[in-house]
Amino acid sequence: MAMVFLLVLQASLVAAQDASTPPIMMLSGKCLRMVVGDQDMTAACSGKLGRTVLTDGRSGFYFLLGQNHILTFSGTDVARKNAKGASIKIDRLIFNEGLETNKPKVLSARGQCTYGNPSKGQITVRCSGSLRQGTKFSASFQSDGMPPQQP
């Protein structure tokens, strides 16, 4: 099942990437929580989390759900004043059903993801905020402490 996620994720990124776009990095661990509105999707959330950082400062966390769905928290990196971590200012959620016939759904959002340096050990990624119409969301993922891998 993890291989299907990686193939879907890579295929969805290819359409948005150009030659200057860095590759996706994958973390392994445990999805702790995934809730959008009244939908608790924690049980469908996998033990893999993707991360990209684009050359224009845009970045995202890719939570892998079910057979081939991906929920991406996307925004811009924000400098933090302390050494404990970094954050992304979320401005959109992207839901990809993993089907070539269906374009990903892009939803306007506000919120943030906070995270530490995964190359220095175990981290927790926490994302929270709300969609434009007010629907709240939250997601969290705890890595197993292994450094990120490129699929």
Short mmCIF file of N, CA and C in Angstrom, two decimals:
data_model
loop_
_atom_site.label_atom_id
_atom_site.label_comp_id
_atom_site.label_asym_id
_atom_site.label_seq_id
_atom_site.Cartn_x
_atom_site.Cartn_y
_atom_site.Cartn_z
N MET A 1 0.82 -1.18 0.00
CA MET A 1 0.00 0.00 0.00
C MET A 1 0.87 1.26 0.00
N ALA A 2 1.99 1.26 0.71
CA ALA A 2 2.86 2.44 0.74
C ALA A 2 3.40 2.75 -0.65
N MET A 3 3.67 1.72 -1.45
CA MET A 3 4.19 1.95 -2.80
C MET A 3 3.14 2.66 -3.66
N VAL A 4 1.86 2.29 -3.50
CA VAL A 4 0.79 2.95 -4.24
C VAL A 4 0.76 4.44 -3.88
N PHE A 5 0.86 4.75 -2.58
CA PHE A 5 0.89 6.14 -2.14
C PHE A 5 2.02 6.90 -2.80
N LEU A 6 3.20 6.31 -2.79
CA LEU A 6 4.36 7.00 -3.35
C LEU A 6 4.20 7.24 -4.84
N LEU A 7 3.66 6.28 -5.55
CA LEU A 7 3.46 6.45 -6.99
C LEU A 7 2.43 7.53 -7.27
N VAL A 8 1.33 7.53 -6.51
CA VAL A 8 0.30 8.55 -6.68
C VAL A 8 0.88 9.93 -6.33
N LEU A 9 1.61 9.99 -5.23
CA LEU A 9 2.18 11.26 -4.81
C LEU A 9 3.17 11.78 -5.83
N GLN A 10 4.04 10.92 -6.31
CA GLN A 10 5.01 11.34 -7.32
C GLN A 10 4.31 11.79 -8.60
N ALA A 11 3.28 11.06 -9.02
CA ALA A 11 2.56 11.43 -10.24
C ALA A 11 1.86 12.77 -10.07
N SER A 12 1.29 13.03 -8.89
CA SER A 12 0.60 14.30 -8.69
C SER A 12 1.58 15.46 -8.62
N LEU A 13 2.77 15.21 -8.16
CA LEU A 13 3.77 16.28 -8.09
C LEU A 13 4.38 16.59 -9.45
N VAL A 14 4.51 15.59 -10.30
CA VAL A 14 5.14 15.79 -11.60
C VAL A 14 4.43 16.88 -12.39
N ALA A 15 3.11 16.89 -12.32
CA ALA A 15 2.35 17.89 -13.07
C ALA A 15 2.64 19.30 -12.58
N ALA A 16 2.94 19.47 -11.29
CA ALA A 16 3.17 20.79 -10.73
C ALA A 16 4.64 21.18 -10.72
N GLN A 17 5.54 20.25 -11.00
CA GLN A 17 6.95 20.53 -10.89
C GLN A 17 7.57 20.98 -12.20
N ASP A 18 8.64 21.72 -12.07
CA ASP A 18 9.50 21.98 -13.21
C ASP A 18 10.89 21.51 -12.81
N ALA A 19 11.86 21.73 -13.66
CA ALA A 19 13.20 21.20 -13.40
C ALA A 19 13.83 21.79 -12.14
N SER A 20 13.40 22.96 -11.69
CA SER A 20 13.99 23.59 -10.52
C SER A 20 13.31 23.17 -9.21
N THR A 21 12.26 22.36 -9.28
CA THR A 21 11.55 21.95 -8.08
C THR A 21 12.29 20.81 -7.38
N PRO A 22 12.54 20.97 -6.09
CA PRO A 22 13.21 19.91 -5.35
C PRO A 22 12.33 18.67 -5.24
N PRO A 23 12.91 17.52 -5.04
CA PRO A 23 12.13 16.29 -4.91
C PRO A 23 11.38 16.25 -3.59
N ILE A 24 10.44 15.33 -3.52
CA ILE A 24 9.71 15.11 -2.27
C ILE A 24 10.57 14.28 -1.33
N MET A 25 10.51 14.61 -0.06
CA MET A 25 11.18 13.83 0.97
C MET A 25 10.09 13.16 1.81
N MET A 26 10.33 11.93 2.22
CA MET A 26 9.34 11.17 2.98
C MET A 26 9.84 10.88 4.39
N LEU A 27 8.95 11.05 5.35
CA LEU A 27 9.20 10.67 6.73
C LEU A 27 8.37 9.45 7.04
N SER A 28 8.89 8.58 7.86
CA SER A 28 8.11 7.45 8.34
C SER A 28 7.80 7.67 9.81
N GLY A 29 6.71 7.10 10.27
CA GLY A 29 6.31 7.26 11.66
C GLY A 29 4.85 6.91 11.84
N LYS A 30 4.13 7.78 12.55
CA LYS A 30 2.73 7.49 12.86
C LYS A 30 1.90 8.76 12.73
N CYS A 31 0.80 8.64 12.01
CA CYS A 31 -0.17 9.72 11.93
C CYS A 31 -0.95 9.71 13.25
N LEU A 32 -0.91 10.81 13.98
CA LEU A 32 -1.57 10.88 15.27
C LEU A 32 -3.01 11.35 15.18
N ARG A 33 -3.26 12.23 14.19
CA ARG A 33 -4.60 12.81 14.08
C ARG A 33 -4.78 13.40 12.68
N MET A 34 -6.01 13.28 12.15
CA MET A 34 -6.38 13.89 10.87
C MET A 34 -7.88 14.14 10.91
N VAL A 35 -8.27 15.41 11.10
CA VAL A 35 -9.67 15.77 11.21
C VAL A 35 -9.92 17.00 10.35
N VAL A 36 -10.97 16.94 9.52
CA VAL A 36 -11.44 18.09 8.75
C VAL A 36 -12.93 18.21 9.02
N GLY A 37 -13.32 19.30 9.68
CA GLY A 37 -14.72 19.46 10.06
C GLY A 37 -15.14 18.35 11.00
N ASP A 38 -16.21 17.66 10.64
CA ASP A 38 -16.71 16.55 11.46
C ASP A 38 -16.11 15.21 11.04
N GLN A 39 -15.27 15.22 10.02
CA GLN A 39 -14.70 13.97 9.52
C GLN A 39 -13.37 13.65 10.20
N ASP A 40 -13.35 12.59 10.98
CA ASP A 40 -12.12 12.11 11.59
C ASP A 40 -11.53 11.04 10.67
N MET A 41 -10.45 11.37 10.01
CA MET A 41 -9.81 10.47 9.04
C MET A 41 -8.54 9.84 9.60
N THR A 42 -8.37 9.89 10.92
CA THR A 42 -7.15 9.38 11.54
C THR A 42 -6.90 7.92 11.19
N ALA A 43 -7.94 7.10 11.18
CA ALA A 43 -7.77 5.67 10.90
C ALA A 43 -7.25 5.42 9.48
N ALA A 44 -7.57 6.32 8.54
CA ALA A 44 -7.13 6.16 7.14
C ALA A 44 -5.74 6.74 6.91
N CYS A 45 -5.24 7.50 7.84
CA CYS A 45 -3.96 8.19 7.68
C CYS A 45 -2.80 7.19 7.83
N SER A 46 -1.84 7.24 6.92
CA SER A 46 -0.77 6.24 6.89
C SER A 46 0.43 6.65 7.75
N GLY A 47 1.40 5.78 7.80
CA GLY A 47 2.65 6.00 8.53
C GLY A 47 3.72 6.67 7.70
N LYS A 48 3.33 7.35 6.63
CA LYS A 48 4.26 8.10 5.78
C LYS A 48 3.76 9.53 5.64
N LEU A 49 4.70 10.47 5.63
CA LEU A 49 4.39 11.88 5.45
C LEU A 49 5.37 12.45 4.44
N GLY A 50 4.86 13.11 3.41
CA GLY A 50 5.71 13.74 2.40
C GLY A 50 5.94 15.20 2.71
N ARG A 51 7.04 15.73 2.19
CA ARG A 51 7.37 17.15 2.37
C ARG A 51 8.10 17.66 1.15
N THR A 52 7.68 18.80 0.64
CA THR A 52 8.41 19.47 -0.44
C THR A 52 8.68 20.90 -0.02
N VAL A 53 9.77 21.44 -0.54
CA VAL A 53 10.09 22.85 -0.39
C VAL A 53 10.46 23.33 -1.78
N LEU A 54 9.66 24.27 -2.31
CA LEU A 54 9.88 24.77 -3.65
C LEU A 54 10.85 25.96 -3.63
N THR A 55 11.41 26.24 -4.77
CA THR A 55 12.41 27.31 -4.86
C THR A 55 11.82 28.69 -4.58
N ASP A 56 10.51 28.86 -4.70
CA ASP A 56 9.89 30.16 -4.43
C ASP A 56 9.48 30.34 -2.97
N GLY A 57 9.88 29.40 -2.09
CA GLY A 57 9.56 29.50 -0.68
C GLY A 57 8.28 28.79 -0.28
N ARG A 58 7.53 28.32 -1.26
CA ARG A 58 6.30 27.57 -1.00
C ARG A 58 6.67 26.15 -0.57
N SER A 59 5.91 25.58 0.34
CA SER A 59 6.17 24.22 0.78
C SER A 59 4.88 23.55 1.20
N GLY A 60 4.98 22.26 1.48
CA GLY A 60 3.78 21.54 1.87
C GLY A 60 4.08 20.23 2.57
N PHE A 61 3.12 19.78 3.36
CA PHE A 61 3.15 18.46 3.98
C PHE A 61 2.04 17.64 3.35
N TYR A 62 2.37 16.41 2.96
CA TYR A 62 1.47 15.51 2.24
C TYR A 62 1.10 14.35 3.16
N PHE A 63 -0.13 14.37 3.68
CA PHE A 63 -0.64 13.29 4.51
C PHE A 63 -1.30 12.27 3.58
N LEU A 64 -0.88 11.03 3.66
CA LEU A 64 -1.36 9.96 2.79
C LEU A 64 -2.53 9.25 3.47
N LEU A 65 -3.66 9.16 2.76
CA LEU A 65 -4.89 8.63 3.32
C LEU A 65 -5.45 7.49 2.47
N GLY A 66 -5.97 6.47 3.12
CA GLY A 66 -6.66 5.40 2.41
C GLY A 66 -5.81 4.74 1.34
N GLN A 67 -6.46 4.29 0.28
CA GLN A 67 -5.77 3.59 -0.79
C GLN A 67 -4.86 4.51 -1.61
N ASN A 68 -5.35 5.71 -1.94
CA ASN A 68 -4.54 6.57 -2.80
C ASN A 68 -4.89 8.05 -2.69
N HIS A 69 -5.45 8.46 -1.58
CA HIS A 69 -5.81 9.86 -1.37
C HIS A 69 -4.68 10.59 -0.66
N ILE A 70 -4.55 11.88 -0.97
CA ILE A 70 -3.51 12.70 -0.35
C ILE A 70 -4.14 14.04 0.05
N LEU A 71 -3.92 14.45 1.29
CA LEU A 71 -4.33 15.77 1.75
C LEU A 71 -3.06 16.57 2.03
N THR A 72 -2.91 17.67 1.30
CA THR A 72 -1.71 18.49 1.40
C THR A 72 -2.03 19.81 2.09
N PHE A 73 -1.22 20.15 3.08
CA PHE A 73 -1.27 21.45 3.73
C PHE A 73 -0.17 22.27 3.09
N SER A 74 -0.55 23.31 2.34
CA SER A 74 0.39 24.04 1.51
C SER A 74 0.42 25.52 1.89
N GLY A 75 1.62 26.10 1.83
CA GLY A 75 1.76 27.52 2.14
C GLY A 75 3.20 27.96 1.99
N THR A 76 3.56 29.00 2.74
CA THR A 76 4.92 29.55 2.66
C THR A 76 5.63 29.35 3.98
N ASP A 77 6.93 29.10 3.88
CA ASP A 77 7.75 28.95 5.08
C ASP A 77 7.83 30.28 5.81
N VAL A 78 7.80 30.21 7.13
CA VAL A 78 7.88 31.40 7.97
C VAL A 78 9.08 31.25 8.88
N ALA A 79 9.91 32.28 8.96
CA ALA A 79 11.06 32.26 9.87
C ALA A 79 10.55 32.30 11.30
N ARG A 80 11.14 31.48 12.16
CA ARG A 80 10.77 31.48 13.58
C ARG A 80 11.90 32.07 14.38
N LYS A 81 11.56 32.66 15.51
CA LYS A 81 12.56 33.34 16.32
C LYS A 81 13.31 32.42 17.25
N ASN A 82 12.88 31.16 17.37
CA ASN A 82 13.60 30.26 18.26
C ASN A 82 14.16 29.09 17.46
N ALA A 83 15.04 28.34 18.07
CA ALA A 83 15.71 27.25 17.39
C ALA A 83 14.95 25.93 17.49
N LYS A 84 13.77 25.94 18.11
CA LYS A 84 13.04 24.70 18.32
C LYS A 84 12.34 24.18 17.08
N GLY A 85 12.15 25.02 16.08
CA GLY A 85 11.46 24.53 14.90
C GLY A 85 11.14 25.62 13.91
N ALA A 86 10.31 25.24 12.95
CA ALA A 86 9.91 26.13 11.88
C ALA A 86 8.41 26.00 11.66
N SER A 87 7.88 26.84 10.78
CA SER A 87 6.45 26.74 10.50
C SER A 87 6.15 27.11 9.06
N ILE A 88 4.99 26.66 8.63
CA ILE A 88 4.44 27.01 7.32
C ILE A 88 3.15 27.77 7.57
N LYS A 89 2.99 28.90 6.93
CA LYS A 89 1.72 29.64 6.97
C LYS A 89 0.84 29.04 5.88
N ILE A 90 -0.17 28.29 6.28
CA ILE A 90 -1.04 27.59 5.34
C ILE A 90 -1.98 28.58 4.65
N ASP A 91 -2.07 28.48 3.32
CA ASP A 91 -3.05 29.27 2.59
C ASP A 91 -3.95 28.40 1.71
N ARG A 92 -3.68 27.10 1.67
CA ARG A 92 -4.57 26.20 0.93
C ARG A 92 -4.40 24.76 1.37
N LEU A 93 -5.49 24.01 1.24
CA LEU A 93 -5.49 22.56 1.39
C LEU A 93 -5.76 21.99 0.02
N ILE A 94 -5.03 20.95 -0.32
CA ILE A 94 -5.19 20.31 -1.63
C ILE A 94 -5.54 18.85 -1.38
N PHE A 95 -6.69 18.43 -1.93
CA PHE A 95 -7.12 17.05 -1.79
C PHE A 95 -7.01 16.35 -3.13
N ASN A 96 -6.20 15.31 -3.17
CA ASN A 96 -5.98 14.55 -4.39
C ASN A 96 -6.56 13.15 -4.19
N GLU A 97 -7.49 12.77 -5.06
CA GLU A 97 -8.11 11.44 -4.98
C GLU A 97 -7.26 10.36 -5.61
N GLY A 98 -6.16 10.74 -6.24
CA GLY A 98 -5.27 9.75 -6.83
C GLY A 98 -5.74 9.22 -8.17
N LEU A 99 -6.69 9.90 -8.79
CA LEU A 99 -7.19 9.48 -10.09
C LEU A 99 -6.76 10.48 -11.15
N GLU A 100 -6.21 9.99 -12.24
CA GLU A 100 -5.77 10.89 -13.31
C GLU A 100 -6.92 11.67 -13.91
N THR A 101 -8.13 11.11 -13.85
CA THR A 101 -9.29 11.77 -14.44
C THR A 101 -9.84 12.90 -13.57
N ASN A 102 -9.46 12.95 -12.30
CA ASN A 102 -9.95 13.98 -11.38
C ASN A 102 -8.81 14.91 -10.99
N LYS A 103 -8.99 16.19 -11.22
CA LYS A 103 -7.99 17.16 -10.80
C LYS A 103 -8.07 17.31 -9.28
N PRO A 104 -6.93 17.59 -8.64
CA PRO A 104 -6.96 17.83 -7.20
C PRO A 104 -7.88 19.01 -6.86
N LYS A 105 -8.55 18.92 -5.71
CA LYS A 105 -9.41 20.01 -5.23
C LYS A 105 -8.55 20.93 -4.38
N VAL A 106 -8.52 22.21 -4.73
CA VAL A 106 -7.74 23.20 -4.01
C VAL A 106 -8.71 24.09 -3.24
N LEU A 107 -8.53 24.13 -1.91
CA LEU A 107 -9.41 24.90 -1.05
C LEU A 107 -8.62 26.00 -0.34
N SER A 108 -9.16 27.21 -0.32
CA SER A 108 -8.52 28.30 0.41
C SER A 108 -8.59 28.01 1.90
N ALA A 109 -7.50 28.29 2.61
CA ALA A 109 -7.44 28.00 4.04
C ALA A 109 -6.54 29.00 4.74
N ARG A 110 -6.65 29.01 6.06
CA ARG A 110 -5.74 29.79 6.90
C ARG A 110 -5.33 28.92 8.06
N GLY A 111 -4.05 28.97 8.39
CA GLY A 111 -3.57 28.19 9.52
C GLY A 111 -2.07 28.07 9.48
N GLN A 112 -1.55 27.10 10.20
CA GLN A 112 -0.11 26.88 10.17
C GLN A 112 0.23 25.43 10.49
N CYS A 113 1.40 25.03 10.01
CA CYS A 113 2.01 23.76 10.38
C CYS A 113 3.30 24.11 11.11
N THR A 114 3.55 23.46 12.23
CA THR A 114 4.81 23.63 12.95
C THR A 114 5.54 22.30 12.93
N TYR A 115 6.87 22.37 12.92
CA TYR A 115 7.67 21.16 12.81
C TYR A 115 9.11 21.43 13.23
N GLY A 116 9.82 20.37 13.56
CA GLY A 116 11.23 20.46 13.90
C GLY A 116 12.08 19.95 12.76
N ASN A 117 13.36 19.81 13.01
CA ASN A 117 14.31 19.33 12.00
C ASN A 117 14.35 17.80 12.04
N PRO A 118 13.81 17.13 11.02
CA PRO A 118 13.76 15.66 11.04
C PRO A 118 15.12 15.00 10.91
N SER A 119 16.13 15.73 10.51
CA SER A 119 17.47 15.16 10.42
C SER A 119 18.13 15.04 11.79
N LYS A 120 17.51 15.64 12.81
CA LYS A 120 18.08 15.61 14.16
C LYS A 120 17.34 14.66 15.09
N GLY A 121 16.46 13.82 14.53
CA GLY A 121 15.74 12.86 15.37
C GLY A 121 14.24 12.99 15.23
N GLN A 122 13.54 12.41 16.20
CA GLN A 122 12.08 12.35 16.17
C GLN A 122 11.47 13.76 16.25
N ILE A 123 10.48 14.00 15.41
CA ILE A 123 9.76 15.28 15.42
C ILE A 123 8.27 15.02 15.34
N THR A 124 7.50 16.05 15.66
CA THR A 124 6.05 16.01 15.45
C THR A 124 5.68 17.19 14.56
N VAL A 125 4.96 16.89 13.50
CA VAL A 125 4.42 17.92 12.60
C VAL A 125 2.98 18.15 13.03
N ARG A 126 2.62 19.41 13.28
CA ARG A 126 1.27 19.76 13.69
C ARG A 126 0.72 20.83 12.75
N CYS A 127 -0.42 20.54 12.14
CA CYS A 127 -1.08 21.49 11.25
C CYS A 127 -2.48 21.76 11.78
N SER A 128 -2.89 23.04 11.76
CA SER A 128 -4.25 23.37 12.18
C SER A 128 -4.67 24.68 11.56
N GLY A 129 -5.97 24.88 11.48
CA GLY A 129 -6.51 26.10 10.91
C GLY A 129 -7.95 25.91 10.50
N SER A 130 -8.37 26.72 9.51
CA SER A 130 -9.74 26.61 9.02
C SER A 130 -9.81 26.92 7.53
N LEU A 131 -10.80 26.33 6.90
CA LEU A 131 -11.08 26.62 5.50
C LEU A 131 -11.79 27.96 5.43
N ARG A 132 -11.86 28.52 4.23
CA ARG A 132 -12.46 29.85 4.06
C ARG A 132 -13.88 29.91 4.62
N GLN A 133 -14.67 28.84 4.45
CA GLN A 133 -16.05 28.86 4.94
C GLN A 133 -16.15 28.56 6.44
N GLY A 134 -15.01 28.43 7.13
CA GLY A 134 -15.01 28.26 8.58
C GLY A 134 -14.79 26.86 9.10
N THR A 135 -14.77 25.85 8.22
CA THR A 135 -14.54 24.48 8.64
C THR A 135 -13.14 24.34 9.23
N LYS A 136 -13.06 23.83 10.45
CA LYS A 136 -11.77 23.67 11.13
C LYS A 136 -11.08 22.39 10.66
N PHE A 137 -9.74 22.38 10.70
CA PHE A 137 -8.96 21.19 10.40
C PHE A 137 -7.78 21.09 11.34
N SER A 138 -7.33 19.86 11.56
CA SER A 138 -6.10 19.63 12.32
C SER A 138 -5.52 18.29 11.91
N ALA A 139 -4.20 18.23 11.93
CA ALA A 139 -3.50 17.00 11.60
C ALA A 139 -2.18 17.00 12.35
N SER A 140 -1.75 15.82 12.75
CA SER A 140 -0.44 15.72 13.37
C SER A 140 0.19 14.37 13.02
N PHE A 141 1.50 14.38 12.95
CA PHE A 141 2.28 13.21 12.55
C PHE A 141 3.55 13.20 13.38
N GLN A 142 3.87 12.04 13.95
CA GLN A 142 5.12 11.90 14.72
C GLN A 142 6.06 10.98 13.96
N SER A 143 7.25 11.49 13.66
CA SER A 143 8.22 10.68 12.93
C SER A 143 8.84 9.64 13.86
N ASP A 144 9.45 8.63 13.25
CA ASP A 144 10.09 7.58 14.02
C ASP A 144 11.55 7.90 14.35
N GLY A 145 12.00 9.09 13.99
CA GLY A 145 13.36 9.50 14.29
C GLY A 145 14.37 9.23 13.18
N MET A 146 13.94 8.49 12.16
CA MET A 146 14.83 8.21 11.03
C MET A 146 14.88 9.45 10.14
N PRO A 147 16.04 9.70 9.50
CA PRO A 147 16.11 10.87 8.62
C PRO A 147 15.17 10.73 7.43
N PRO A 148 14.75 11.86 6.83
CA PRO A 148 13.88 11.80 5.65
C PRO A 148 14.54 11.03 4.51
N GLN A 149 13.70 10.39 3.71
CA GLN A 149 14.19 9.61 2.57
C GLN A 149 13.55 10.14 1.29
N GLN A 150 14.30 10.08 0.20
CA GLN A 150 13.74 10.42 -1.10
C GLN A 150 13.30 9.12 -1.76
N PRO A 151 12.00 9.02 -2.16
CA PRO A 151 11.52 7.76 -2.76
C PRO A 151 12.14 7.51 -4.13
#
